[in-house]
């Protein structure tokens, strides 16, 4: 069982490495969106510090959502998704593997570059650290929840816009607690309570969402 | 007359049954809502703290109840649809969705009207209001999803999964006033304790809630009859009905 999980993570990572521009476009989108706000709002440090948590998280949400369409699309087009569904391994496990690979490609880089973006917003070191923690815990939830939406809208004409409508409302709790952790640390309250909530949500999402995604994929392949 | 209640899970037997039920629920809804509105404007006493403005709760609270309840009923139909593979349950969920979205919007809108004189603001980012707004997005997302899938069978089942995922939001709305200490007040009507509310007010609110129930059932049945006709238009019994009317 675990072999199948590792196999599909490895397979998706190899495919992603062969098409590296896809990884970079998501990351660049995130960097550009976050860099637009100081230009639009003005470079006052007090204002930037105030809006930084929200801007970083909204940027992460949008970047993660845009990357979702790549999650199953290629496999669906070339027919390998059918084979994955027909394989004797549990589909929810394979889905989990695909989501983990997708997060390693799209979510993890966001968390890694976020401190550099935080410096643009004049955040202090301990706030930067909490921001990495929050993104590390939060972005996998985004990938897990988003996978359900990606599976439901697979192959539809209006897929992209519809996906946003389905997935963004589900992202709101992650946004609230993720940005809350950064903000609470910045105001001296400590972000551990928010991080614990994010951790709890991640555990629930890890257990529950692969089944929903697997069920949605089965509908598509019927 | 079918001898077994499960025979009503067939659109052909449910269609006439729904047609017979619609007038009853419509009449009940009109009477209860008329009585409820009369009581809420003229019978219920003026609140000692909030004056006359509080009267909007007679619409606000029942609408908010219905917004959550209809979502749960839709999720229930989704489970039935996924487990028994019954077409009619997906049609029922689809028929309820616009009504649920409407009540969610009414709850938010009347809340804004109440919030302006009482809190001094149309909108606050409070836990209950935000989660109710998410509920509105979930309803709209469901309607958009089933609307954009051409294959009916796939649309039914995809909608069912989306509804079941979104059901997490309902307990969050319900318990939000207990879990978070934000602006929206706690519930006055409790199951396990003495209600701290004037009896006339309580009765009025319950009459309005029952009226909204009857309205929802009537509208959903009317809508499900249209959906049945649209989807089963190839069946001979539908041809006969359409032929009669044409």
Tab-separated table of C-alpha atoms in Angstrom:
chain	number	residue	atom	x	y	z
A	1	UNK	CA	0.000	0.000	0.000
A	2	UNK	CA	2.701	2.468	1.016
A	3	UNK	CA	4.684	1.431	-2.069
A	4	UNK	CA	1.805	2.554	-4.254
A	5	UNK	CA	1.706	5.882	-2.413
A	6	UNK	CA	5.431	6.481	-2.896
A	7	UNK	CA	5.239	5.287	-6.481
A	8	UNK	CA	2.578	7.798	-7.453
A	9	UNK	CA	4.317	10.664	-5.639
A	10	UNK	CA	7.534	9.783	-7.490
A	11	UNK	CA	5.736	9.499	-10.815
A	12	UNK	CA	4.041	12.888	-10.472
A	13	UNK	CA	7.268	14.541	-9.337
A	14	UNK	CA	9.140	13.128	-12.348
A	15	UNK	CA	6.440	14.356	-14.723
A	16	UNK	CA	6.543	17.760	-13.055
A	17	UNK	CA	10.336	17.947	-13.321
A	18	UNK	CA	10.088	17.317	-17.055
A	19	UNK	CA	7.837	20.388	-17.346
A	20	UNK	CA	9.483	22.759	-14.921
A	21	UNK	CA	7.823	25.926	-16.202
A	22	UNK	CA	4.539	24.871	-14.587
A	23	UNK	CA	6.127	24.893	-11.138
A	24	UNK	CA	7.706	28.277	-11.749
A	25	UNK	CA	4.558	29.922	-13.097
A	26	UNK	CA	2.599	29.227	-9.891
A	27	UNK	CA	5.450	30.542	-7.781
A	28	UNK	CA	5.936	33.615	-9.970
A	29	UNK	CA	2.212	34.325	-9.871
A	30	UNK	CA	2.362	34.298	-6.064
A	31	UNK	CA	5.409	36.583	-5.977
A	32	UNK	CA	3.929	39.056	-8.466
A	33	UNK	CA	0.520	39.250	-6.752
A	34	UNK	CA	2.107	39.849	-3.347
A	35	UNK	CA	4.458	42.470	-4.830
A	36	UNK	CA	1.604	44.391	-6.459
A	37	UNK	CA	0.036	45.493	-3.178
A	38	UNK	CA	2.818	47.825	-1.946
A	39	UNK	CA	2.761	49.486	-5.368
A	40	UNK	CA	-1.011	49.967	-5.224
A	41	UNK	CA	-1.378	50.938	-1.563
A	42	UNK	CA	1.808	52.895	-1.018
A	43	UNK	CA	5.114	52.116	0.698
A	44	UNK	CA	4.325	53.231	4.276
A	45	UNK	CA	5.837	50.614	6.560
A	46	UNK	CA	3.076	50.727	9.196
A	47	UNK	CA	0.371	50.045	6.583
A	48	UNK	CA	2.398	47.310	4.908
A	49	UNK	CA	2.940	45.496	8.220
A	50	UNK	CA	-0.784	45.655	8.835
A	51	UNK	CA	-1.845	44.180	5.497
A	52	UNK	CA	1.024	41.674	5.101
A	53	UNK	CA	-0.700	38.571	6.593
A	54	UNK	CA	-3.824	39.059	4.517
A	55	UNK	CA	-1.959	39.785	1.294
A	56	UNK	CA	0.343	36.771	1.632
A	57	UNK	CA	-2.567	34.455	2.388
A	58	UNK	CA	-4.856	35.724	-0.356
A	59	UNK	CA	-1.913	35.386	-2.763
A	60	UNK	CA	-1.339	31.816	-1.564
A	61	UNK	CA	-5.055	31.001	-1.948
A	62	UNK	CA	-5.211	32.300	-5.518
A	63	UNK	CA	-1.933	30.656	-6.533
A	64	UNK	CA	-3.031	27.328	-5.068
A	65	UNK	CA	-6.408	27.582	-6.808
A	66	UNK	CA	-4.870	28.363	-10.199
A	67	UNK	CA	-2.520	25.399	-9.878
A	68	UNK	CA	-5.420	23.019	-9.153
A	69	UNK	CA	-6.444	22.682	-12.773
A	70	UNK	CA	-3.136	20.864	-13.449
A	71	UNK	CA	-3.811	18.278	-10.745
A	72	UNK	CA	-5.866	15.763	-12.756
A	73	UNK	CA	-6.165	17.430	-16.161
A	74	UNK	CA	-3.143	15.872	-17.905
A	75	UNK	CA	-3.927	12.393	-16.580
A	76	UNK	CA	-7.546	12.814	-17.640
A	77	UNK	CA	-6.595	13.901	-21.152
A	78	UNK	CA	-4.133	11.084	-21.881
A	79	UNK	CA	-6.266	8.400	-20.217
A	80	UNK	CA	-3.873	7.441	-17.432
A	81	UNK	CA	-6.479	8.563	-14.901
A	82	UNK	CA	-8.674	5.628	-16.012
A	83	UNK	CA	-5.803	3.280	-15.277
A	84	UNK	CA	-5.216	4.825	-11.876
A	85	UNK	CA	-8.909	4.366	-11.063
A	86	UNK	CA	-8.913	0.759	-12.312
A	87	UNK	CA	-5.751	-0.201	-10.415
A	88	UNK	CA	-6.169	-2.632	-7.482
A	89	UNK	CA	-4.775	-0.098	-4.995
A	90	UNK	CA	-7.322	1.996	-3.076
A	91	UNK	CA	-8.108	5.089	-5.134
A	92	UNK	CA	-8.182	7.400	-2.099
A	93	UNK	CA	-4.584	6.465	-1.329
A	94	UNK	CA	-3.463	7.189	-4.893
A	95	UNK	CA	-5.368	10.479	-4.782
A	96	UNK	CA	-3.569	11.343	-1.550
A	97	UNK	CA	-0.256	10.615	-3.286
A	98	UNK	CA	-1.156	12.883	-6.195
A	99	UNK	CA	-2.168	15.663	-3.815
A	100	UNK	CA	1.066	15.316	-1.819
A	101	UNK	CA	3.107	15.525	-5.027
A	102	UNK	CA	1.053	18.520	-6.131
A	103	UNK	CA	1.674	20.245	-2.798
A	104	UNK	CA	5.430	19.563	-3.005
A	105	UNK	CA	5.438	21.256	-6.413
A	106	UNK	CA	3.106	24.197	-5.758
A	107	UNK	CA	2.526	24.705	-2.004
A	108	UNK	CA	5.951	24.082	-0.517
A	109	UNK	CA	7.789	26.597	-2.765
A	110	UNK	CA	5.307	29.275	-1.691
A	111	UNK	CA	6.057	28.638	1.967
A	112	UNK	CA	9.801	28.686	1.267
A	113	UNK	CA	9.866	32.003	-0.604
A	114	UNK	CA	7.354	33.705	1.715
A	115	UNK	CA	10.013	35.084	4.151
A	116	UNK	CA	11.630	37.002	1.297
A	117	UNK	CA	8.257	38.521	0.469
A	118	UNK	CA	7.727	39.182	4.177
A	119	UNK	CA	10.913	41.268	4.171
A	120	UNK	CA	9.335	43.474	1.495
A	121	UNK	CA	6.611	44.126	4.047
A	122	UNK	CA	9.112	44.891	6.832
A	123	UNK	CA	7.985	42.009	9.052
A	124	UNK	CA	10.129	41.080	12.053
A	125	UNK	CA	11.972	37.757	12.281
A	126	UNK	CA	9.643	35.964	14.673
A	127	UNK	CA	6.645	36.966	12.545
A	128	UNK	CA	8.419	35.607	9.446
A	129	UNK	CA	8.982	32.305	11.226
A	130	UNK	CA	5.304	31.989	12.188
A	131	UNK	CA	4.384	32.849	8.596
A	132	UNK	CA	6.410	29.897	7.318
A	133	UNK	CA	4.817	27.578	9.899
A	134	UNK	CA	1.336	28.823	9.025
A	135	UNK	CA	1.907	28.376	5.283
A	136	UNK	CA	3.483	24.940	5.829
A	137	UNK	CA	0.371	23.828	7.735
A	138	UNK	CA	-2.153	25.722	5.635
A	139	UNK	CA	-1.147	25.149	2.009
A	140	UNK	CA	-1.537	21.322	2.219
A	141	UNK	CA	-5.132	21.898	3.402
A	142	UNK	CA	-5.668	24.093	0.343
A	143	UNK	CA	-4.366	21.334	-1.949
A	144	UNK	CA	-6.457	18.655	-0.223
A	145	UNK	CA	-9.698	20.668	-0.334
A	146	UNK	CA	-8.981	21.946	-3.815
A	147	UNK	CA	-8.536	18.413	-5.117
A	148	UNK	CA	-12.249	17.786	-4.483
A	149	UNK	CA	-13.169	20.796	-6.588
A	150	UNK	CA	-10.663	19.859	-9.279
A	151	UNK	CA	-12.144	16.354	-9.505
A	152	UNK	CA	-15.742	17.626	-9.605
A	153	UNK	CA	-15.061	20.097	-12.422
A	154	UNK	CA	-12.762	17.820	-14.430
A	155	UNK	CA	-13.371	18.129	-18.152
A	156	UNK	CA	-16.111	20.772	-17.906
A	157	UNK	CA	-16.191	23.696	-20.343
A	158	UNK	CA	-16.497	26.360	-17.655
A	159	UNK	CA	-14.090	24.475	-15.373
A	160	UNK	CA	-11.751	27.284	-14.336
A	161	UNK	CA	-14.275	29.870	-13.135
A	162	UNK	CA	-16.519	27.215	-11.627
A	163	UNK	CA	-13.577	25.781	-9.701
A	164	UNK	CA	-12.993	29.180	-8.085
A	165	UNK	CA	-16.654	29.394	-7.075
A	166	UNK	CA	-16.590	25.924	-5.492
A	167	UNK	CA	-13.203	26.006	-3.824
A	168	UNK	CA	-12.710	29.558	-2.513
A	169	UNK	CA	-15.592	29.395	0.035
A	170	UNK	CA	-14.075	26.182	1.421
A	171	UNK	CA	-10.714	27.976	1.722
A	172	UNK	CA	-12.092	30.718	3.987
A	173	UNK	CA	-11.428	28.949	7.353
A	174	UNK	CA	-7.805	28.330	6.338
A	175	UNK	CA	-7.471	31.992	5.355
A	176	UNK	CA	-8.913	33.165	8.684
A	177	UNK	CA	-6.676	31.029	10.874
A	178	UNK	CA	-3.578	31.328	8.665
A	179	UNK	CA	-3.673	35.109	8.513
A	180	UNK	CA	-4.804	35.159	12.155
A	181	UNK	CA	-1.650	33.327	13.268
A	182	UNK	CA	0.618	35.918	11.609
A	183	UNK	CA	-1.432	38.841	12.860
A	184	UNK	CA	-1.621	37.523	16.440
A	185	UNK	CA	2.168	37.089	16.527
A	186	UNK	CA	2.715	40.576	15.126
A	187	UNK	CA	0.480	42.111	17.782
A	188	UNK	CA	2.275	40.198	20.545
A	189	UNK	CA	-0.515	37.745	21.425
A	190	UNK	CA	1.270	34.655	20.111
A	191	UNK	CA	0.013	32.617	17.155
A	192	UNK	CA	0.142	29.146	18.657
A	193	UNK	CA	-3.636	28.854	19.100
A	194	UNK	CA	-4.191	29.613	15.418
A	195	UNK	CA	-1.412	27.219	14.389
A	196	UNK	CA	-3.006	24.460	16.489
A	197	UNK	CA	-6.311	25.042	14.699
A	198	UNK	CA	-4.555	24.855	11.331
A	199	UNK	CA	-2.871	21.617	12.411
A	200	UNK	CA	-6.204	20.148	13.466
A	201	UNK	CA	-7.795	21.143	10.171
A	202	UNK	CA	-4.878	19.590	8.289
A	203	UNK	CA	-5.338	16.264	10.109
A	204	UNK	CA	-9.078	16.188	9.407
A	205	UNK	CA	-8.488	17.129	5.766
A	206	UNK	CA	-5.802	14.437	5.384
A	207	UNK	CA	-8.214	11.769	6.583
A	208	UNK	CA	-11.465	12.903	5.011
A	209	UNK	CA	-10.822	14.673	1.700
A	210	UNK	CA	-9.112	11.834	-0.273
A	211	UNK	CA	-12.334	9.806	-0.023
A	212	UNK	CA	-14.449	12.668	-1.369
A	213	UNK	CA	-11.955	13.298	-4.190
A	214	UNK	CA	-11.860	9.591	-5.051
A	215	UNK	CA	-15.672	9.474	-5.171
A	216	UNK	CA	-15.709	12.537	-7.446
A	217	UNK	CA	-13.132	10.960	-9.789
A	218	UNK	CA	-15.202	7.759	-10.016
A	219	UNK	CA	-18.190	9.821	-11.170
A	220	UNK	CA	-16.127	11.391	-13.949
A	221	UNK	CA	-14.843	8.067	-15.232
A	222	UNK	CA	-18.281	6.397	-15.272
B	1	UNK	CA	-52.703	4.200	-5.152
B	2	UNK	CA	-49.301	2.599	-4.516
B	3	UNK	CA	-49.298	0.265	-1.535
B	4	UNK	CA	-45.683	0.883	-0.541
B	5	UNK	CA	-44.161	4.256	0.283
B	6	UNK	CA	-41.034	3.424	-1.712
B	7	UNK	CA	-43.104	3.404	-4.864
B	8	UNK	CA	-43.160	7.174	-4.572
B	9	UNK	CA	-39.443	7.212	-5.338
B	10	UNK	CA	-40.424	6.783	-8.970
B	11	UNK	CA	-40.943	10.125	-10.728
B	12	UNK	CA	-44.070	8.761	-12.441
B	13	UNK	CA	-45.878	8.120	-9.136
B	14	UNK	CA	-44.395	11.082	-7.307
B	15	UNK	CA	-45.457	13.627	-9.914
B	16	UNK	CA	-49.223	13.333	-9.249
B	17	UNK	CA	-48.666	13.024	-5.478
B	18	UNK	CA	-46.648	16.267	-5.478
B	19	UNK	CA	-49.392	17.888	-7.533
B	20	UNK	CA	-52.007	16.935	-4.904
B	21	UNK	CA	-49.820	18.169	-2.018
B	22	UNK	CA	-48.930	21.582	-3.472
B	23	UNK	CA	-52.323	23.307	-2.819
B	24	UNK	CA	-52.415	22.086	0.798
B	25	UNK	CA	-48.956	23.377	1.655
B	26	UNK	CA	-49.551	26.621	-0.250
B	27	UNK	CA	-52.728	27.339	1.748
B	28	UNK	CA	-51.024	26.438	5.047
B	29	UNK	CA	-48.078	28.675	4.166
B	30	UNK	CA	-50.266	31.660	3.248
B	31	UNK	CA	-52.388	31.342	6.421
B	32	UNK	CA	-49.447	30.838	8.802
B	33	UNK	CA	-47.311	33.611	7.324
B	34	UNK	CA	-50.293	36.017	7.299
B	35	UNK	CA	-51.115	35.216	10.946
B	36	UNK	CA	-47.417	35.339	11.879
B	37	UNK	CA	-46.893	38.729	10.230
B	38	UNK	CA	-50.042	40.130	11.878
B	39	UNK	CA	-48.871	38.922	15.286
B	40	UNK	CA	-45.340	40.185	14.802
B	41	UNK	CA	-46.537	43.698	13.927
B	42	UNK	CA	-49.615	44.147	16.135
B	43	UNK	CA	-49.758	41.510	18.900
B	44	UNK	CA	-46.176	40.955	20.068
B	45	UNK	CA	-45.190	43.476	22.757
B	46	UNK	CA	-42.568	46.159	22.238
B	47	UNK	CA	-39.129	45.118	23.442
B	48	UNK	CA	-38.055	47.077	26.524
B	49	UNK	CA	-34.512	47.541	25.249
B	50	UNK	CA	-34.696	47.475	21.463
B	51	UNK	CA	-38.060	49.181	20.901
B	52	UNK	CA	-39.977	48.349	17.724
B	53	UNK	CA	-36.948	47.544	15.603
B	54	UNK	CA	-36.587	44.092	17.124
B	55	UNK	CA	-39.663	42.901	15.190
B	56	UNK	CA	-37.475	41.964	12.231
B	57	UNK	CA	-36.340	38.870	14.164
B	58	UNK	CA	-39.703	37.275	13.341
B	59	UNK	CA	-38.433	37.011	9.772
B	60	UNK	CA	-34.716	36.865	10.486
B	61	UNK	CA	-34.584	33.918	12.878
B	62	UNK	CA	-36.976	31.587	10.983
B	63	UNK	CA	-35.180	32.420	7.717
B	64	UNK	CA	-31.819	31.573	9.283
B	65	UNK	CA	-33.253	28.298	10.645
B	66	UNK	CA	-34.603	27.402	7.211
B	67	UNK	CA	-31.292	28.257	5.505
B	68	UNK	CA	-29.487	25.668	7.628
B	69	UNK	CA	-32.306	23.122	7.677
B	70	UNK	CA	-32.781	23.128	3.893
B	71	UNK	CA	-29.054	22.525	3.427
B	72	UNK	CA	-29.246	19.550	5.798
B	73	UNK	CA	-32.298	18.192	3.965
B	74	UNK	CA	-30.453	18.551	0.639
B	75	UNK	CA	-27.463	16.730	2.114
B	76	UNK	CA	-29.843	14.031	3.380
B	77	UNK	CA	-31.330	13.634	-0.109
B	78	UNK	CA	-27.775	13.429	-1.463
B	79	UNK	CA	-26.959	10.519	0.831
B	80	UNK	CA	-30.177	8.764	-0.216
B	81	UNK	CA	-29.317	9.447	-3.852
B	82	UNK	CA	-25.765	8.118	-3.581
B	83	UNK	CA	-26.735	5.038	-1.560
B	84	UNK	CA	-29.904	3.933	-3.376
B	85	UNK	CA	-29.038	5.515	-6.726
B	86	UNK	CA	-32.486	7.096	-6.852
B	87	UNK	CA	-33.015	9.790	-9.467
B	88	UNK	CA	-35.762	11.533	-7.547
B	89	UNK	CA	-33.592	12.378	-4.535
B	90	UNK	CA	-31.164	14.366	-6.679
B	91	UNK	CA	-34.144	16.161	-8.209
B	92	UNK	CA	-35.419	17.009	-4.717
B	93	UNK	CA	-32.020	18.407	-3.727
B	94	UNK	CA	-31.931	20.453	-6.907
B	95	UNK	CA	-35.479	21.713	-6.322
B	96	UNK	CA	-34.644	22.854	-2.777
B	97	UNK	CA	-31.436	24.706	-3.642
B	98	UNK	CA	-32.895	28.048	-4.863
B	99	UNK	CA	-35.218	28.230	-1.831
B	100	UNK	CA	-32.306	27.569	0.517
B	101	UNK	CA	-30.198	30.218	-1.167
B	102	UNK	CA	-33.122	32.651	-0.953
B	103	UNK	CA	-33.579	32.082	2.802
B	104	UNK	CA	-29.829	32.454	3.381
B	105	UNK	CA	-29.912	35.764	1.549
B	106	UNK	CA	-33.016	36.875	3.483
B	107	UNK	CA	-31.331	35.974	6.787
B	108	UNK	CA	-28.263	38.043	5.882
B	109	UNK	CA	-30.319	40.936	4.506
B	110	UNK	CA	-32.732	41.209	7.446
B	111	UNK	CA	-29.716	40.861	9.746
B	112	UNK	CA	-28.195	43.900	8.062
B	113	UNK	CA	-31.455	45.849	8.515
B	114	UNK	CA	-31.497	44.919	12.185
B	115	UNK	CA	-27.796	45.582	12.641
B	116	UNK	CA	-27.925	49.173	11.381
B	117	UNK	CA	-30.156	50.598	14.172
B	118	UNK	CA	-28.979	48.178	16.914
B	119	UNK	CA	-25.252	47.790	16.300
B	120	UNK	CA	-24.787	50.904	14.192
B	121	UNK	CA	-23.444	48.983	11.213
B	122	UNK	CA	-24.852	47.050	8.257
B	123	UNK	CA	-22.242	44.354	8.405
B	124	UNK	CA	-19.635	42.974	10.796
B	125	UNK	CA	-17.134	40.183	10.143
B	126	UNK	CA	-18.494	38.150	13.000
B	127	UNK	CA	-18.177	34.349	13.093
B	128	UNK	CA	-21.871	33.613	12.591
B	129	UNK	CA	-22.370	36.154	9.804
B	130	UNK	CA	-19.247	35.002	7.974
B	131	UNK	CA	-20.216	31.341	8.168
B	132	UNK	CA	-23.740	32.185	6.965
B	133	UNK	CA	-22.149	34.019	4.023
B	134	UNK	CA	-20.110	30.896	3.257
B	135	UNK	CA	-23.397	28.959	3.292
B	136	UNK	CA	-24.747	31.313	0.616
B	137	UNK	CA	-21.623	30.681	-1.488
B	138	UNK	CA	-22.074	26.918	-1.016
B	139	UNK	CA	-25.669	27.103	-2.281
B	140	UNK	CA	-24.622	29.188	-5.285
B	141	UNK	CA	-21.658	26.902	-5.980
B	142	UNK	CA	-23.964	23.872	-5.947
B	143	UNK	CA	-26.424	25.538	-8.337
B	144	UNK	CA	-23.568	26.570	-10.645
B	145	UNK	CA	-22.005	23.101	-10.588
B	146	UNK	CA	-25.123	21.138	-11.492
B	147	UNK	CA	-26.010	23.812	-14.041
B	148	UNK	CA	-22.728	23.445	-15.892
B	149	UNK	CA	-22.663	19.639	-16.144
B	150	UNK	CA	-24.551	18.423	-19.204
B	151	UNK	CA	-24.583	14.767	-18.199
B	152	UNK	CA	-27.500	14.535	-15.716
B	153	UNK	CA	-26.224	11.467	-13.897
B	154	UNK	CA	-22.791	12.973	-13.371
B	155	UNK	CA	-24.316	16.299	-12.334
B	156	UNK	CA	-26.533	14.648	-9.715
B	157	UNK	CA	-23.687	12.759	-8.126
B	158	UNK	CA	-21.151	15.604	-8.325
B	159	UNK	CA	-23.696	17.909	-6.672
B	160	UNK	CA	-24.297	15.316	-3.958
B	161	UNK	CA	-20.590	15.132	-3.114
B	162	UNK	CA	-20.293	18.922	-3.010
B	163	UNK	CA	-23.304	19.133	-0.665
B	164	UNK	CA	-21.841	16.513	1.658
B	165	UNK	CA	-18.466	18.283	1.793
B	166	UNK	CA	-20.149	21.590	2.603
B	167	UNK	CA	-22.201	20.100	5.439
B	168	UNK	CA	-19.205	20.751	7.743
B	169	UNK	CA	-20.272	24.395	7.701
B	170	UNK	CA	-23.686	23.812	9.326
B	171	UNK	CA	-22.509	22.981	12.885
B	172	UNK	CA	-20.025	25.852	12.579
B	173	UNK	CA	-22.901	28.282	11.919
B	174	UNK	CA	-25.064	26.749	14.624
B	175	UNK	CA	-22.455	26.771	17.384
B	176	UNK	CA	-20.574	29.882	16.247
B	177	UNK	CA	-22.176	32.072	18.920
B	178	UNK	CA	-21.024	29.641	21.611
B	179	UNK	CA	-17.533	28.931	20.260
B	180	UNK	CA	-16.541	32.499	19.496
B	181	UNK	CA	-17.348	35.506	21.609
B	182	UNK	CA	-18.171	37.969	18.837
B	183	UNK	CA	-20.884	40.509	18.174
B	184	UNK	CA	-23.821	38.288	17.157
B	185	UNK	CA	-25.910	37.499	20.224
B	186	UNK	CA	-26.350	33.995	21.593
B	187	UNK	CA	-29.525	32.050	20.957
B	188	UNK	CA	-32.460	32.941	23.164
B	189	UNK	CA	-34.459	29.809	22.421
B	190	UNK	CA	-32.857	26.803	24.067
B	191	UNK	CA	-33.887	23.171	23.953
B	192	UNK	CA	-32.629	22.277	27.406
B	193	UNK	CA	-33.440	25.356	29.483
B	194	UNK	CA	-36.166	27.856	30.186
B	195	UNK	CA	-36.559	30.240	27.268
B	196	UNK	CA	-35.844	33.800	28.350
B	197	UNK	CA	-38.333	35.364	25.989
B	198	UNK	CA	-41.853	36.653	26.098
B	199	UNK	CA	-44.329	33.879	25.311
B	200	UNK	CA	-46.164	35.849	22.608
B	201	UNK	CA	-42.855	36.543	20.865
B	202	UNK	CA	-41.913	32.879	20.983
B	203	UNK	CA	-45.292	31.744	19.618
B	204	UNK	CA	-45.100	34.328	16.823
B	205	UNK	CA	-41.633	33.163	15.860
B	206	UNK	CA	-42.708	29.517	15.795
B	207	UNK	CA	-45.769	30.356	13.643
B	208	UNK	CA	-43.510	32.173	11.180
B	209	UNK	CA	-41.078	29.239	11.161
B	210	UNK	CA	-43.907	26.768	10.410
B	211	UNK	CA	-45.141	29.102	7.674
B	212	UNK	CA	-41.676	29.157	6.113
B	213	UNK	CA	-41.581	25.343	6.339
B	214	UNK	CA	-44.870	25.062	4.461
B	215	UNK	CA	-43.723	27.638	1.896
B	216	UNK	CA	-40.445	25.764	1.304
B	217	UNK	CA	-42.236	22.450	0.847
B	218	UNK	CA	-44.802	23.951	-1.538
B	219	UNK	CA	-42.197	25.727	-3.667
B	220	UNK	CA	-39.884	22.712	-3.726
B	221	UNK	CA	-42.736	20.454	-4.848
B	222	UNK	CA	-43.734	22.861	-7.624
B	223	UNK	CA	-40.117	23.050	-8.750
B	224	UNK	CA	-39.546	19.303	-8.574
B	225	UNK	CA	-42.596	18.760	-10.814
B	226	UNK	CA	-41.010	20.986	-13.439
B	227	UNK	CA	-37.676	19.186	-13.091
B	228	UNK	CA	-39.403	15.805	-13.457
B	229	UNK	CA	-41.152	16.955	-16.642
B	230	UNK	CA	-37.899	18.307	-18.074
B	231	UNK	CA	-35.832	15.260	-17.291
B	232	UNK	CA	-38.375	12.559	-18.079
B	233	UNK	CA	-39.641	14.217	-21.254
B	234	UNK	CA	-38.857	11.050	-23.194
B	235	UNK	CA	-41.179	8.927	-21.010
B	236	UNK	CA	-44.624	8.118	-22.382
B	237	UNK	CA	-46.531	9.283	-19.270
B	238	UNK	CA	-44.883	12.705	-19.533
B	239	UNK	CA	-45.790	12.889	-23.213
B	240	UNK	CA	-49.419	12.304	-22.264
B	241	UNK	CA	-49.392	15.122	-19.682
B	242	UNK	CA	-47.671	17.584	-21.973
B	243	UNK	CA	-49.994	16.544	-24.765
B	244	UNK	CA	-53.010	17.223	-22.549
B	245	UNK	CA	-51.868	20.730	-21.791
B	246	UNK	CA	-50.852	21.627	-25.317
